CSV table of C-alpha atoms in Angstrom, one decimal:
chain,number,residue,atom,x,y,z
Y,530,UNK,CA,38.5,14.5,17.0
Y,531,UNK,CA,40.0,12.3,14.7
Y,532,UNK,CA,37.4,11.1,12.1
Y,533,UNK,CA,35.8,7.4,11.7
Y,534,UNK,CA,37.6,5.6,9.0
Y,535,UNK,CA,40.1,6.4,6.3
Y,536,UNK,CA,39.7,5.0,3.4
Y,537,UNK,CA,43.0,4.0,1.3
Y,538,UNK,CA,45.1,1.9,-0.7
Y,539,UNK,CA,42.8,2.0,-4.2
Y,540,UNK,CA,41.9,3.7,-7.2
Y,541,UNK,CA,39.2,6.4,-6.9
Y,542,UNK,CA,36.3,6.9,-9.7
Y,543,UNK,CA,34.9,10.4,-10.3
Y,544,UNK,CA,32.8,11.8,-12.8
Y,545,UNK,CA,36.3,13.1,-14.0
Y,546,UNK,CA,38.7,10.2,-13.8
Y,547,UNK,CA,39.9,8.2,-12.1
Y,548,UNK,CA,42.9,8.9,-9.6
Y,549,UNK,CA,45.1,7.1,-7.0
Y,550,UNK,CA,43.9,8.5,-3.4
Y,551,UNK,CA,41.7,8.1,-0.3
Y,552,UNK,CA,39.6,9.8,2.0
Y,553,UNK,CA,38.7,10.2,5.7
Y,554,UNK,CA,35.3,10.3,7.2
Y,555,UNK,CA,33.4,11.3,9.7
Y,556,UNK,CA,29.2,11.4,11.0
Y,557,UNK,CA,28.8,9.7,8.2
Y,558,UNK,CA,30.1,12.5,5.5
Y,559,UNK,CA,33.7,12.6,3.7
Y,560,UNK,CA,35.9,15.4,5.3
Y,561,UNK,CA,38.6,15.2,3.6
Y,562,UNK,CA,40.2,13.5,0.0
Y,563,UNK,CA,44.3,12.8,-1.1
Y,564,UNK,CA,47.2,11.7,-0.4
Y,565,UNK,CA,47.5,8.7,1.9
Y,566,UNK,CA,50.3,10.6,3.8
Y,567,UNK,CA,48.6,13.6,4.6
Y,568,UNK,CA,44.5,12.6,5.4
Y,569,UNK,CA,44.0,12.8,9.2
Y,570,UNK,CA,44.5,9.8,10.9
Y,571,UNK,CA,40.5,8.0,11.9
Y,572,UNK,CA,39.6,5.4,13.9
Y,573,UNK,CA,39.6,2.7,12.0
Y,574,UNK,CA,41.1,2.4,8.0
Y,575,UNK,CA,40.3,0.4,5.6
Y,576,UNK,CA,42.7,-0.7,3.0
Y,577,UNK,CA,40.6,-1.9,-0.5
Y,578,UNK,CA,44.4,-3.8,-1.5
Y,579,UNK,CA,44.7,-1.9,-5.0
Y,580,UNK,CA,40.7,-2.1,-5.6
Y,581,UNK,CA,38.4,0.9,-7.3
Y,582,UNK,CA,36.4,2.8,-5.0
Y,583,UNK,CA,33.6,4.2,-7.1
Y,584,UNK,CA,30.3,6.2,-5.6
Y,585,UNK,CA,27.2,4.5,-4.6
Y,586,UNK,CA,25.0,4.2,-7.5
Y,587,UNK,CA,21.7,6.2,-7.8
Y,588,UNK,CA,18.7,4.3,-8.8
Y,589,UNK,CA,16.2,6.9,-9.6
Y,590,UNK,CA,13.7,4.6,-11.1
Y,591,UNK,CA,13.2,1.1,-8.6
Y,592,UNK,CA,9.5,-0.6,-8.1
Y,593,UNK,CA,9.6,-1.9,-4.4
Y,594,UNK,CA,6.1,-2.8,-2.0
Y,595,UNK,CA,4.1,-1.7,-5.0
Y,596,UNK,CA,1.3,-3.0,-6.9
Y,597,UNK,CA,3.6,-4.8,-9.5
Y,598,UNK,CA,6.1,-5.7,-7.5
Y,599,UNK,CA,7.0,-8.5,-4.8
Y,600,UNK,CA,10.1,-6.8,-3.2
Y,601,UNK,CA,9.7,-5.4,0.1
Y,602,UNK,CA,12.0,-2.3,1.3
Y,603,UNK,CA,13.9,-5.3,3.4
Y,604,UNK,CA,14.1,-7.1,0.0
Y,605,UNK,CA,14.4,-5.1,-2.9
Y,606,UNK,CA,17.3,-2.8,-0.6
Y,607,UNK,CA,18.8,-5.9,-0.1
Y,608,UNK,CA,18.7,-6.1,-3.3
Y,609,UNK,CA,20.3,-2.6,-3.7
Y,610,UNK,CA,23.3,-3.0,-1.1
Y,611,UNK,CA,24.4,-6.4,-2.9
Y,612,UNK,CA,24.4,-4.4,-5.8
Y,613,UNK,CA,26.6,-1.1,-4.9
Y,614,UNK,CA,23.3,1.3,-5.3
Y,615,UNK,CA,23.3,3.5,-2.2
Y,616,UNK,CA,20.5,6.0,-2.8
Y,617,UNK,CA,16.9,4.8,-4.7
Y,618,UNK,CA,13.9,6.2,-6.2
Y,619,UNK,CA,10.9,4.3,-5.1
Y,620,UNK,CA,6.9,5.2,-6.2
Y,621,UNK,CA,3.8,6.6,-4.1
Y,622,UNK,CA,1.2,5.8,-5.7
Y,623,UNK,CA,-2.0,7.9,-5.5
Y,624,UNK,CA,-5.1,5.7,-5.8
Y,625,UNK,CA,-3.5,2.4,-5.5
Y,626,UNK,CA,-5.3,0.1,-2.7
Y,627,UNK,CA,-2.5,-1.6,-1.9
Y,628,UNK,CA,-3.5,-4.6,-3.2
Y,629,UNK,CA,-1.1,-6.5,-5.6
Y,630,UNK,CA,-2.0,-6.9,-9.4
Y,631,UNK,CA,-1.6,-10.2,-9.9
Y,632,UNK,CA,-4.1,-11.1,-6.4
Y,633,UNK,CA,-6.5,-8.8,-7.1
Y,634,UNK,CA,-10.0,-10.0,-8.6
Y,635,UNK,CA,-10.3,-6.7,-9.3
Y,636,UNK,CA,-8.9,-3.1,-10.2
Y,637,UNK,CA,-6.4,-2.3,-7.8
Y,638,UNK,CA,-7.0,1.3,-8.3
Y,639,UNK,CA,-9.4,3.7,-6.4
Y,640,UNK,CA,-11.1,6.4,-8.1
Y,641,UNK,CA,-9.8,9.1,-5.8
Y,642,UNK,CA,-6.6,9.3,-3.3
Y,643,UNK,CA,-3.9,11.9,-1.9
Y,644,UNK,CA,-0.7,12.1,-3.0
Y,645,UNK,CA,0.4,12.8,0.6
Y,646,UNK,CA,-1.0,9.6,2.1
Y,647,UNK,CA,0.9,7.6,-0.3
Y,648,UNK,CA,3.8,9.1,0.7
Y,649,UNK,CA,3.1,8.6,4.5
Y,650,UNK,CA,2.2,4.8,3.5
Y,651,UNK,CA,5.5,4.4,1.9
Y,652,UNK,CA,7.6,6.2,4.4
Y,653,UNK,CA,5.7,4.0,7.4
Y,654,UNK,CA,6.6,1.2,4.9
Y,655,UNK,CA,10.2,1.4,5.1
Y,656,UNK,CA,11.6,0.9,8.2
Y,657,UNK,CA,13.5,-1.9,7.2
Y,658,UNK,CA,15.7,-0.2,4.3
Y,659,UNK,CA,19.2,-1.3,3.8
Y,660,UNK,CA,19.8,1.7,1.4
Y,661,UNK,CA,18.6,5.5,1.6
Y,662,UNK,CA,15.4,6.2,-0.5
Y,663,UNK,CA,12.9,8.9,-1.8
Y,664,UNK,CA,10.0,8.6,-3.8
Y,665,UNK,CA,8.4,10.0,-6.4
Y,666,UNK,CA,4.5,11.2,-6.4
Y,667,UNK,CA,2.7,9.1,-8.8
Y,668,UNK,CA,-0.3,10.4,-10.1
Y,669,UNK,CA,-2.9,8.3,-10.8
Y,670,UNK,CA,-6.0,9.8,-12.1
Y,671,UNK,CA,-7.3,12.2,-13.4
Y,672,UNK,CA,-8.5,14.5,-10.5
Y,673,UNK,CA,-7.6,18.4,-10.8
Y,674,UNK,CA,-8.2,18.4,-7.0
Y,675,UNK,CA,-4.7,16.8,-6.9
Y,676,UNK,CA,-2.8,20.0,-8.3
Y,677,UNK,CA,-4.2,21.4,-4.7
Y,678,UNK,CA,-1.5,18.5,-3.3
Y,679,UNK,CA,1.5,19.7,-5.6
Y,680,UNK,CA,2.9,22.3,-3.1
Y,681,UNK,CA,2.8,20.5,0.0
Y,682,UNK,CA,4.7,17.0,-2.0
Y,683,UNK,CA,7.1,19.7,-2.6
Y,684,UNK,CA,7.2,20.6,0.4
Y,685,UNK,CA,7.4,17.5,1.8
Y,686,UNK,CA,10.7,16.6,-0.1
Y,687,UNK,CA,9.3,15.0,-3.2
Y,688,UNK,CA,10.1,17.3,-6.1
Y,689,UNK,CA,9.3,14.8,-9.0
Y,690,UNK,CA,5.6,13.6,-10.3
Y,691,UNK,CA,4.9,10.7,-12.1
Y,692,UNK,CA,2.9,10.7,-14.8
Y,693,UNK,CA,2.0,7.8,-17.1
Y,694,UNK,CA,0.5,7.8,-20.9
Y,695,UNK,CA,-0.8,4.1,-20.9
Y,696,UNK,CA,-2.8,1.4,-18.7
Y,697,UNK,CA,-5.2,1.8,-16.1
Y,698,UNK,CA,-3.5,4.8,-15.1
Y,699,UNK,CA,-2.5,6.8,-18.2
Y,700,UNK,CA,-3.2,10.5,-18.4
Y,701,UNK,CA,-4.8,12.5,-21.5
Y,702,UNK,CA,-2.4,15.2,-22.9
Y,703,UNK,CA,-5.0,17.6,-21.4
Y,704,UNK,CA,-4.7,16.4,-18.3
Y,705,UNK,CA,-0.9,16.8,-18.8
Y,706,UNK,CA,-0.9,20.3,-19.6
Y,707,UNK,CA,-2.6,21.6,-16.9
Y,708,UNK,CA,-0.6,19.0,-14.5
Y,709,UNK,CA,2.9,20.1,-16.6
Y,710,UNK,CA,1.7,23.9,-16.0
Y,711,UNK,CA,1.4,23.5,-12.3
Y,712,UNK,CA,4.6,21.4,-11.8
Y,713,UNK,CA,5.9,24.6,-13.8
Y,714,UNK,CA,5.3,27.5,-11.0
Y,715,UNK,CA,6.8,24.7,-8.3
Y,716,UNK,CA,9.7,24.2,-10.5
Y,717,UNK,CA,9.5,20.3,-10.3
Y,718,UNK,CA,9.7,17.6,-12.3
Y,719,UNK,CA,7.5,15.6,-14.4
Y,720,UNK,CA,8.5,12.2,-14.9
Y,721,UNK,CA,7.1,10.5,-17.8
Y,722,UNK,CA,6.6,6.9,-18.7
Y,723,UNK,CA,5.5,7.4,-22.5
Y,724,UNK,CA,3.9,5.0,-24.8
Y,725,UNK,CA,0.8,5.7,-27.5
Y,726,UNK,CA,-1.9,3.4,-25.1
Y,727,UNK,CA,-4.5,3.5,-28.2
Y,728,UNK,CA,-1.6,2.4,-30.3
Y,729,UNK,CA,-0.3,-0.4,-28.3
Y,730,UNK,CA,-4.2,-1.7,-27.1
Y,731,UNK,CA,-5.3,-2.0,-31.2
Y,732,UNK,CA,-2.0,-4.0,-31.8
Y,733,UNK,CA,-2.5,-6.2,-28.5
Y,734,UNK,CA,-6.1,-6.8,-29.6
Y,735,UNK,CA,-4.4,-7.8,-33.1
Y,736,UNK,CA,-2.8,-10.4,-31.7
Y,737,UNK,CA,-5.1,-11.5,-29.6
Y,738,UNK,CA,-7.9,-12.1,-32.4
Y,739,UNK,CA,-5.0,-13.7,-34.5
Y,740,UNK,CA,-3.7,-15.9,-31.6
Y,741,UNK,CA,-0.1,-14.7,-31.3
Y,742,UNK,CA,0.6,-14.7,-28.2
Y,743,UNK,CA,4.3,-16.2,-28.3
Y,744,UNK,CA,6.8,-13.7,-26.1
Y,745,UNK,CA,8.7,-13.0,-30.0
Y,746,UNK,CA,5.1,-11.1,-31.1
Y,747,UNK,CA,5.5,-8.9,-27.9
Y,748,UNK,CA,7.2,-6.2,-29.1
Y,749,UNK,CA,5.2,-5.5,-32.2
Y,750,UNK,CA,2.6,-4.5,-30.3
Y,751,UNK,CA,4.7,-2.0,-28.3
Y,752,UNK,CA,6.5,-0.3,-31.2
Y,753,UNK,CA,9.6,2.1,-31.7
Y,754,UNK,CA,7.0,4.8,-33.3
Y,755,UNK,CA,4.6,4.3,-30.5
Y,756,UNK,CA,6.9,5.6,-27.7
Y,757,UNK,CA,8.7,8.0,-30.0
Y,758,UNK,CA,4.6,9.5,-30.5
Y,759,UNK,CA,3.3,10.0,-27.4
Y,760,UNK,CA,7.3,11.0,-26.2
Y,761,UNK,CA,7.1,14.5,-28.1
Y,762,UNK,CA,3.3,14.9,-27.6
Y,763,UNK,CA,4.2,14.9,-23.4
Y,764,UNK,CA,7.9,17.1,-24.0
Y,765,UNK,CA,5.9,19.3,-26.6
Y,766,UNK,CA,3.9,20.2,-23.4
Y,767,UNK,CA,6.2,20.5,-21.0
Y,768,UNK,CA,7.9,22.8,-23.5
Y,769,UNK,CA,4.7,24.6,-23.8
Y,770,UNK,CA,4.5,24.8,-20.2
Y,771,UNK,CA,8.5,25.5,-19.1
Y,772,UNK,CA,8.0,22.3,-16.9
Y,773,UNK,CA,11.0,20.2,-15.7
Y,774,UNK,CA,10.9,16.6,-18.6
Y,775,UNK,CA,12.6,13.6,-17.4
Y,776,UNK,CA,11.6,10.7,-19.8
Y,777,UNK,CA,11.7,7.3,-18.1
Y,778,UNK,CA,13.4,3.9,-19.7
Y,779,UNK,CA,13.9,5.3,-23.1
Y,780,UNK,CA,14.1,2.1,-25.3
Y,781,UNK,CA,14.7,3.4,-29.2
Y,782,UNK,CA,16.7,5.3,-31.4
Y,783,UNK,CA,13.0,6.8,-32.8
Y,784,UNK,CA,12.0,8.4,-29.5
Y,785,UNK,CA,15.8,9.2,-28.2
Y,786,UNK,CA,16.0,10.9,-31.5
Y,787,UNK,CA,12.7,12.8,-30.0
Y,788,UNK,CA,14.6,13.6,-26.5
Y,789,UNK,CA,17.1,14.8,-28.6
Y,790,UNK,CA,15.3,17.1,-31.1
Y,791,UNK,CA,13.6,19.1,-27.6
Y,792,UNK,CA,16.8,19.1,-25.4
Y,793,UNK,CA,18.2,22.3,-26.6
Y,794,UNK,CA,21.0,23.3,-23.4
Y,795,UNK,CA,19.6,20.2,-21.2
Y,796,UNK,CA,18.3,22.4,-18.1
Y,797,UNK,CA,14.6,21.4,-18.7
Y,798,UNK,CA,14.8,18.1,-20.8
Y,799,UNK,CA,16.0,15.0,-19.8
Y,800,UNK,CA,15.9,11.3,-19.9
Y,801,UNK,CA,16.9,7.9,-19.0
Y,802,UNK,CA,17.4,4.2,-20.3
Y,803,UNK,CA,18.0,0.9,-18.2
Y,804,UNK,CA,20.3,-1.8,-18.3
Y,805,UNK,CA,18.7,-4.2,-20.0
Y,806,UNK,CA,18.3,-1.7,-23.3
Y,807,UNK,CA,21.4,-1.2,-23.1
Y,808,UNK,CA,22.7,-4.8,-23.2
Y,809,UNK,CA,19.4,-7.1,-24.6
Y,810,UNK,CA,17.8,-7.3,-27.5
Y,811,UNK,CA,14.6,-8.8,-28.4
Y,812,UNK,CA,16.0,-12.1,-29.1
Y,813,UNK,CA,15.5,-12.5,-25.6
Y,814,UNK,CA,12.2,-13.5,-25.9
Y,815,UNK,CA,13.1,-16.1,-28.0
Y,816,UNK,CA,15.8,-17.6,-25.5
Y,817,UNK,CA,14.1,-16.2,-22.2
Y,818,UNK,CA,10.6,-16.5,-23.2
Y,819,UNK,CA,8.3,-14.1,-20.7
Y,820,UNK,CA,10.4,-14.0,-18.3
Y,821,UNK,CA,12.2,-10.6,-20.7
Y,822,UNK,CA,9.0,-9.0,-21.0
Y,823,UNK,CA,8.8,-5.5,-19.8
Y,824,UNK,CA,7.5,-2.3,-21.0
Y,825,UNK,CA,8.6,-0.8,-23.4
Y,826,UNK,CA,9.9,-4.0,-24.9
Y,827,UNK,CA,13.1,-4.7,-26.1
Y,828,UNK,CA,14.3,-3.7,-29.4
Y,829,UNK,CA,17.2,-4.3,-31.6
Y,830,UNK,CA,21.0,-3.8,-31.9
Y,831,UNK,CA,20.8,-0.7,-33.4
Y,832,UNK,CA,18.5,0.8,-30.9
Y,833,UNK,CA,21.4,-0.6,-28.1
Y,834,UNK,CA,23.4,1.3,-30.2
Y,835,UNK,CA,21.6,4.5,-29.9
Y,836,UNK,CA,21.1,4.5,-26.3
Y,837,UNK,CA,25.2,4.9,-26.0
Y,838,UNK,CA,25.4,7.0,-28.4
Y,839,UNK,CA,22.8,9.1,-26.4
Y,840,UNK,CA,24.8,8.7,-23.5
Y,841,UNK,CA,27.8,9.6,-24.5
Y,842,UNK,CA,26.3,13.0,-26.5
Y,843,UNK,CA,24.1,13.5,-23.7
Y,844,UNK,CA,21.0,13.2,-25.3
Y,845,UNK,CA,19.9,10.6,-22.2
Y,846,UNK,CA,22.1,11.7,-18.7
Y,847,UNK,CA,21.0,8.6,-16.6
Y,848,UNK,CA,21.0,4.7,-16.5
Y,849,UNK,CA,18.3,3.5,-14.0
Y,850,UNK,CA,17.1,0.0,-13.3
Y,851,UNK,CA,13.2,-0.2,-13.2
Y,852,UNK,CA,13.6,-2.7,-11.0
Y,853,UNK,CA,10.4,-5.0,-10.3
Y,854,UNK,CA,10.7,-8.6,-8.6
Y,855,UNK,CA,8.3,-11.0,-9.9
Y,856,UNK,CA,8.9,-14.5,-9.8
Y,857,UNK,CA,9.4,-17.1,-12.4
Y,858,UNK,CA,6.1,-18.8,-11.9
Y,859,UNK,CA,4.0,-16.1,-12.1
Y,860,UNK,CA,5.8,-14.8,-15.4
Y,861,UNK,CA,5.4,-18.7,-16.6
Y,862,UNK,CA,2.0,-17.4,-18.7
Y,863,UNK,CA,0.9,-19.2,-22.2
Y,864,UNK,CA,0.4,-15.5,-23.9
Y,865,UNK,CA,2.4,-13.1,-23.7
Y,866,UNK,CA,-0.5,-10.9,-22.6
Y,867,UNK,CA,-1.2,-12.3,-19.6
Y,868,UNK,CA,2.5,-12.0,-18.1
Y,869,UNK,CA,3.1,-9.1,-15.3
Y,870,UNK,CA,5.4,-6.6,-17.0
Y,871,UNK,CA,9.1,-6.1,-15.6
Y,872,UNK,CA,12.4,-7.5,-14.8
Y,873,UNK,CA,14.7,-7.4,-11.7
Y,874,UNK,CA,17.7,-6.2,-11.6
Y,875,UNK,CA,18.9,-4.3,-9.1
Y,876,UNK,CA,21.4,-6.5,-7.3
Y,877,UNK,CA,23.3,-7.3,-11.5
Y,878,UNK,CA,23.1,-3.5,-13.2
Y,879,UNK,CA,26.3,-1.6,-11.8
Y,880,UNK,CA,28.3,-5.1,-12.9
Y,881,UNK,CA,26.5,-5.3,-15.9
Y,882,UNK,CA,26.6,-2.3,-17.7
Y,883,UNK,CA,30.3,-1.3,-16.2
Y,884,UNK,CA,30.9,-4.9,-18.3
Y,885,UNK,CA,29.2,-3.3,-21.6
Y,886,UNK,CA,30.4,-0.3,-21.0
Y,887,UNK,CA,33.6,-0.3,-19.8
Y,888,UNK,CA,35.5,-3.8,-20.6
Y,889,UNK,CA,33.3,-3.9,-24.2
Y,890,UNK,CA,32.8,-0.9,-25.4
Y,891,UNK,CA,36.0,0.8,-24.3
Y,892,UNK,CA,33.7,3.5,-22.3
Y,893,UNK,CA,35.9,5.4,-19.4
Y,894,UNK,CA,35.2,5.4,-15.6
Y,895,UNK,CA,34.1,9.1,-15.4
Y,896,UNK,CA,31.0,8.0,-17.8
Y,897,UNK,CA,30.0,4.8,-15.7
Y,898,UNK,CA,30.0,7.8,-12.5
Y,899,UNK,CA,28.4,10.5,-14.0
Y,900,UNK,CA,25.3,8.2,-15.4
Y,901,UNK,CA,24.9,6.0,-12.7
Y,902,UNK,CA,25.5,8.2,-9.9
Y,903,UNK,CA,26.4,11.8,-10.2
Y,904,UNK,CA,23.5,13.0,-13.0
Y,905,UNK,CA,20.8,10.9,-11.1
Y,906,UNK,CA,22.0,12.7,-7.7
Y,907,UNK,CA,21.8,16.1,-9.4
Y,908,UNK,CA,18.6,15.2,-11.9
Y,909,UNK,CA,16.6,15.0,-8.9
Y,910,UNK,CA,17.8,16.3,-6.2
Y,911,UNK,CA,20.4,14.8,-4.0
Y,912,UNK,CA,23.1,17.3,-3.6
Y,913,UNK,CA,24.7,15.0,-1.5
Y,914,UNK,CA,24.9,12.0,-3.0
Y,915,UNK,CA,26.4,10.5,-6.2
Y,916,UNK,CA,29.7,11.6,-5.5
Y,917,UNK,CA,33.3,10.9,-3.8
Y,918,UNK,CA,34.0,15.0,-2.5
Y,919,UNK,CA,34.1,16.4,0.5
Y,920,UNK,CA,30.3,18.0,1.8
Y,921,UNK,CA,29.2,14.2,0.4
Y,922,UNK,CA,27.6,11.2,2.0
Y,923,UNK,CA,30.2,9.0,2.4
Y,924,UNK,CA,28.0,6.1,0.2
Y,925,UNK,CA,30.7,4.2,-1.9
Y,926,UNK,CA,31.4,0.6,-3.5
Y,927,UNK,CA,34.7,-1.5,-2.9
Y,928,UNK,CA,34.9,-2.9,-6.8
Y,929,UNK,CA,37.0,-5.5,-8.4
Y,930,UNK,CA,37.3,-5.1,-12.1
Y,931,UNK,CA,39.2,-7.9,-12.5
Y,932,UNK,CA,36.7,-10.4,-11.2
Y,933,UNK,CA,35.2,-12.6,-14.0
Y,934,UNK,CA,31.9,-14.6,-12.7
Y,935,UNK,CA,28.9,-15.8,-14.1
Y,936,UNK,CA,25.3,-13.9,-12.9
Y,937,UNK,CA,23.0,-16.6,-10.9
Y,938,UNK,CA,19.5,-16.2,-9.6
Y,939,UNK,CA,20.4,-18.5,-7.1
Y,940,UNK,CA,22.5,-15.4,-5.7
Y,941,UNK,CA,19.7,-13.1,-5.3
Y,942,UNK,CA,18.6,-10.9,-2.3
Y,943,UNK,CA,15.4,-9.4,-4.5
Y,944,UNK,CA,12.5,-11.9,-4.0
Y,945,UNK,CA,12.5,-12.9,-7.5
Y,946,UNK,CA,13.8,-16.0,-8.4
Y,947,UNK,CA,15.0,-15.5,-11.9
Y,948,UNK,CA,17.7,-13.6,-13.4
Y,949,UNK,CA,17.7,-11.9,-17.5
Y,950,UNK,CA,21.1,-12.6,-16.9
Y,951,UNK,CA,21.1,-15.8,-15.9
Y,952,UNK,CA,24.4,-17.7,-16.6
Y,953,UNK,CA,26.1,-14.1,-18.9
Y,954,UNK,CA,29.8,-14.0,-17.9
Y,955,UNK,CA,30.6,-10.5,-16.7
Y,956,UNK,CA,34.1,-8.7,-15.4
Y,957,UNK,CA,33.4,-6.3,-12.3
Y,958,UNK,CA,32.5,-7.5,-9.2
Y,959,UNK,CA,31.1,-5.4,-6.4
Y,960,UNK,CA,33.0,-6.6,-3.3
Y,961,UNK,CA,31.3,-4.3,-0.8
Y,962,UNK,CA,28.9,-1.3,-0.2
Y,963,UNK,CA,29.0,1.3,2.3
Y,964,UNK,CA,26.2,4.0,3.0
Y,965,UNK,CA,27.4,7.1,5.0
Y,966,UNK,CA,30.7,5.2,6.2
Y,967,UNK,CA,28.7,2.1,7.7
Y,968,UNK,CA,29.7,-1.0,5.5
Y,969,UNK,CA,26.1,-2.5,4.2
Y,970,UNK,CA,27.0,-5.7,2.7
Y,971,UNK,CA,29.6,-7.6,0.7
Y,972,UNK,CA,29.7,-10.9,-1.5
Y,973,UNK,CA,27.9,-13.0,1.2
Y,974,UNK,CA,24.8,-10.5,1.9
Y,975,UNK,CA,23.8,-7.8,4.3
Y,976,UNK,CA,25.1,-6.8,7.1
Y,977,UNK,CA,23.5,-5.7,10.7
Y,978,UNK,CA,20.2,-3.8,10.9
Y,979,UNK,CA,18.8,-1.7,8.4
Y,980,UNK,CA,20.6,1.8,8.8
Y,981,UNK,CA,18.5,3.3,5.8
Y,982,UNK,CA,16.7,6.6,5.8
Y,983,UNK,CA,14.1,9.2,4.1
Y,984,UNK,CA,15.6,11.5,2.2
Y,985,UNK,CA,13.9,14.5,1.2
Y,986,UNK,CA,15.1,16.4,-1.7
Y,987,UNK,CA,15.8,19.5,-2.8
Y,988,UNK,CA,14.1,21.3,-6.0
Y,989,UNK,CA,16.8,20.8,-8.4
Y,990,UNK,CA,18.8,23.0,-10.4
Y,991,UNK,CA,19.2,21.6,-14.2
Y,992,UNK,CA,22.1,23.3,-15.4
Y,993,UNK,CA,23.3,22.0,-18.5
Y,994,UNK,CA,25.1,18.5,-18.0
Y,995,UNK,CA,25.3,15.2,-19.9
Y,996,UNK,CA,27.6,13.7,-23.1
Y,997,UNK,CA,31.3,13.4,-23.0
Y,998,UNK,CA,33.0,16.3,-22.6
């Protein structure tokens, strides 16, 4: 029987380099790669007309259908599809009541809750997903009985567990020590948001008392050393227990140096940064005000350079979005401490990061594929994702590396009605996105009925990876 689809006429981008070749797809899987003349005939042929073909982006850090985000699975994954993202990993919040933080009169967190129930709730909400998705089990209370669920959570295809060291849902080092020990037994991954809560609270209160509510006063309330301090503690606990550790949204040279010091051969410690931490600085708070507010904050040019140095050396492995959708009206507050944290970028991350990494810094497409696709897939147990290879899912992006345009929130598929990249000129555009061989989006929008599926993930094997070598 002939394959369903042949993709020809383009340049394939892989983690090893680029090649002028095509591939054949059958039942959603790549079954052959090579010169067009040697590919099997197929029911349909897609000629990409000299454009580049990238593996679909794997974003392991998105906020959809959560207490802090107005995006549903439908709107959030539509933005993902428009942006060349074919797999996302969202969060299943243990004690979340289901109420949005900005709408609640009290706390949105219950005293206790079940991770398995949280996973079920997310899966029930995700029938409208346009892209494939996984989940992180998110521990939000110091309830030791949650450890009893860990094994069943891993068996349910969720081998990663998120913890905070800040906010209402932050947990103590003692609790982390016990949790990491149990996760190490299961070979699961601990995913950490690390800032020192006492430092951040003290500096925030100091600014409140002084009436320093302008967004430019915000970064000083969550300094780089608070990020580095908490990261150092958490990595030490993970190292002591031999637990796999993944640090999210790394922002600063101070923090990444702590991560690099603990990394050794890369088999137990990994980390990510985000497009906004590789393209913007704290100057955005002067220009954009609270629209640019996220946690941790934007920092300096030197910190931006440190993110690229670390991605090139392998001290960091992944670029994720940390996508959070809010409206411009929600962000329009008088004092920064009343502003919801987070920025939306699922639709713009690939073109923005491509423009910065490839066009402005001269990095190769192999680098782009590693940090956006291959590494996140391998890090989080998705062996069929993030690569153009025989046996992989036929998730791919038709990309024009030469088209220049301005980013506008008017194009947002997300419910978010603003963009921190508004008016930014970038060269490189997502033309079409395919999920398992089916076109799901182009420049005009998404296509057909949502076909995204829950992807039960394997417990990942962390071999050494990363860097430009």
